[in-house]
Tab-separated table of C-alpha atoms in Angstrom:
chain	number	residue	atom	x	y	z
A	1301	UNK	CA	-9.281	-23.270	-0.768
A	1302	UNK	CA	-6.455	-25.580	-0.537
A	1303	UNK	CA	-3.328	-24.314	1.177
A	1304	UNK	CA	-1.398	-24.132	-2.274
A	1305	UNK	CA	-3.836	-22.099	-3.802
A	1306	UNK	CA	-4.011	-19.550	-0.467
A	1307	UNK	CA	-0.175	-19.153	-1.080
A	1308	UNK	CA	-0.376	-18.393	-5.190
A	1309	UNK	CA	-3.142	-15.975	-4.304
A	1310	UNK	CA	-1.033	-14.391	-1.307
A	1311	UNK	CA	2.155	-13.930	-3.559
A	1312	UNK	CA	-0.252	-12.345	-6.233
A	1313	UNK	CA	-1.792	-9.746	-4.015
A	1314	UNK	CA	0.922	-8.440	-1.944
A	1315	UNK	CA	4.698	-6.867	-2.748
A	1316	UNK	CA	7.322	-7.213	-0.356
A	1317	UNK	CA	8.947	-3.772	0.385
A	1318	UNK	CA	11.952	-5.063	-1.372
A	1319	UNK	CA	10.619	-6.485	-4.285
A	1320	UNK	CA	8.637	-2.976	-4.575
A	1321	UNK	CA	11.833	-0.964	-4.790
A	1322	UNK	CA	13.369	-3.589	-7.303
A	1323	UNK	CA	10.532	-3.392	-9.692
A	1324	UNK	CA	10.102	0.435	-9.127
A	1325	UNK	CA	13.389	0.707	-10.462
A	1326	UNK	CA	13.170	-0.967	-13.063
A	1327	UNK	CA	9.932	0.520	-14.101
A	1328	UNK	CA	9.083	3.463	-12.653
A	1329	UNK	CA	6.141	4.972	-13.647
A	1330	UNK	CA	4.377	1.982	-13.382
A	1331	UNK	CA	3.342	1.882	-9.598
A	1332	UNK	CA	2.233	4.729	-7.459
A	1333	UNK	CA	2.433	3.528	-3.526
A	1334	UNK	CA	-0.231	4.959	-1.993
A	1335	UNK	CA	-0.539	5.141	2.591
A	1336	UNK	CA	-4.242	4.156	3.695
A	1337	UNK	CA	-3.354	4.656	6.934
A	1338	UNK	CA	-5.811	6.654	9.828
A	1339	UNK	CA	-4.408	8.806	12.962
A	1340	UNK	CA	-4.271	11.844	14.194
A	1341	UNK	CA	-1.362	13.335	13.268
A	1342	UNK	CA	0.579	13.367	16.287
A	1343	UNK	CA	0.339	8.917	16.126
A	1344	UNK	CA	1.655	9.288	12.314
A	1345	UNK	CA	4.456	11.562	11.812
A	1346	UNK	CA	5.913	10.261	8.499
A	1347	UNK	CA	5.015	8.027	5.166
A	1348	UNK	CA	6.952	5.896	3.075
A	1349	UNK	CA	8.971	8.300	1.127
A	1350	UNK	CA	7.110	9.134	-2.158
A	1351	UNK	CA	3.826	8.197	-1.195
A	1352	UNK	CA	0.497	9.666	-1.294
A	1353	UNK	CA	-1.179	9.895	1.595
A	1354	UNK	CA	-4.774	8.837	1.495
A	1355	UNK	CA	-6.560	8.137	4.771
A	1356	UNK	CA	-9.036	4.534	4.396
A	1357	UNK	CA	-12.060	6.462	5.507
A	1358	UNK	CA	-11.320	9.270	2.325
A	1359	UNK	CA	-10.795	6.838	-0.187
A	1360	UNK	CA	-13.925	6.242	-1.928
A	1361	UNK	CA	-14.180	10.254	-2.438
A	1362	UNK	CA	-10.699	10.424	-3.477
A	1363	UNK	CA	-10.433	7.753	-6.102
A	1364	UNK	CA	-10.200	10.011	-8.598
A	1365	UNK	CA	-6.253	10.993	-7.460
A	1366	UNK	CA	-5.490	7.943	-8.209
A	1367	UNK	CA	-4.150	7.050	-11.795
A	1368	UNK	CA	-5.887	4.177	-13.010
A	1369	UNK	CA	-3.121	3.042	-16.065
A	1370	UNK	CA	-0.475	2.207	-12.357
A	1371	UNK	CA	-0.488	-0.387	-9.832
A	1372	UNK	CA	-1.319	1.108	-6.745
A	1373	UNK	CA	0.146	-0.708	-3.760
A	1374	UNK	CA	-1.254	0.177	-0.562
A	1375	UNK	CA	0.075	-0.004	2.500
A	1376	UNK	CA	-0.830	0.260	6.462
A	1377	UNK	CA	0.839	0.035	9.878
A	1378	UNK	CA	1.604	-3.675	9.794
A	1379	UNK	CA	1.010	-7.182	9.602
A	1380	UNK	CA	-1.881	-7.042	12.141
A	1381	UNK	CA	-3.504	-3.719	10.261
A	1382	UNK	CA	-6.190	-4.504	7.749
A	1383	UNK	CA	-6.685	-1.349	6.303
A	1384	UNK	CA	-4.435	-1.364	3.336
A	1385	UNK	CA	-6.900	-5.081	2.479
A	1386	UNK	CA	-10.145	-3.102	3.126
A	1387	UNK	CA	-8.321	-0.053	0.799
A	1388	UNK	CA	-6.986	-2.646	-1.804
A	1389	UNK	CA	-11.032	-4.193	-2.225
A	1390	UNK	CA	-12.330	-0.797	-2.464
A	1391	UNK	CA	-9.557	0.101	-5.404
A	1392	UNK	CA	-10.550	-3.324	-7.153
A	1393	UNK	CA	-13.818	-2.595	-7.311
A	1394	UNK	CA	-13.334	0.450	-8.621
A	1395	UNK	CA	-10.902	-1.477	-11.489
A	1396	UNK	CA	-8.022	-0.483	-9.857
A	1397	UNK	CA	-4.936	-2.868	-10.345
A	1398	UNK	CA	-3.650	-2.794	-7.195
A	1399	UNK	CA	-1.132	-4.847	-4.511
A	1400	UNK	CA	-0.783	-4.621	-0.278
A	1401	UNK	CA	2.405	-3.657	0.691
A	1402	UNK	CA	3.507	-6.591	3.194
A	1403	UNK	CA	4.501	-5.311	6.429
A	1404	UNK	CA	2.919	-2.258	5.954
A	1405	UNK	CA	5.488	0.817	7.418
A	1406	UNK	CA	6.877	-1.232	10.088
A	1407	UNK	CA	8.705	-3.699	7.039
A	1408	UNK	CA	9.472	-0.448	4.864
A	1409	UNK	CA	11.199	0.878	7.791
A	1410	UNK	CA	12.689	-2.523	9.227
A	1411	UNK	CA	14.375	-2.667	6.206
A	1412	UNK	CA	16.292	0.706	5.882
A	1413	UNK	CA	13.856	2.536	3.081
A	1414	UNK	CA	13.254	6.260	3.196
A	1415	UNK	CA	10.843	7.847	4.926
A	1416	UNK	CA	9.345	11.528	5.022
A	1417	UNK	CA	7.601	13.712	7.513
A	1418	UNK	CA	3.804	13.878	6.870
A	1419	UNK	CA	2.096	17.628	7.292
């Protein structure tokens, strides 16, 4: 894979948390952001406001939550974390249209966006 085509795929796979706001703005029932992350729940105390909350290891028995006429954009802790990748291959294979989040919480936070207690 040449470096060129690495970048185009990057760019199609992932949302930055402020493109994601932009285009959920402008249309928005079209995405549904959806947080892959695991802990216990003293480790996560709060989501990405408006999010569903869907632990990795419960996703492949809780597909069916998940509208498949949106874009589901998962996210995870940040830009080390896998999980919202492993979550987004699981979705596609299920024919999920889907995008990672980039940054995960850390960006959606670094930026200023909402957030909500989990529980």
């Amino acid at each position: 894979m040449s470096k060129m085509d690495y970048f185009k795929a990057k760019i199609e796979a992932t949302i930055s948390p402020m493109d994601f706001m932009q285009a959920a703005k402008a249309e928005p029932d079209k995405f549904l952001l959806v947080d892959v992350r695991n802990a216990p729940p003293h480790i996560m105390k709060e989501k990405a406001a408006g999010a569903t909350h869907i632990p990795l290891m419960q996703l492949p028995d809780r597909l069916g939550e998940l509208p498949k006429n949106k874009t589901i954009v998962v996210y995870c802790w940040d830009t080390w974390c896998n999980m919202a990748a492993k979550a987004a291959i699981i979705l596609l294979e299920n024919d999920y249209d889907v995008l990672e989040l980039s940054g995960g919480i850390a960006a959606w936070k670094a930026v200023g966006f909402s957030d909500e207690t989990i529980g």
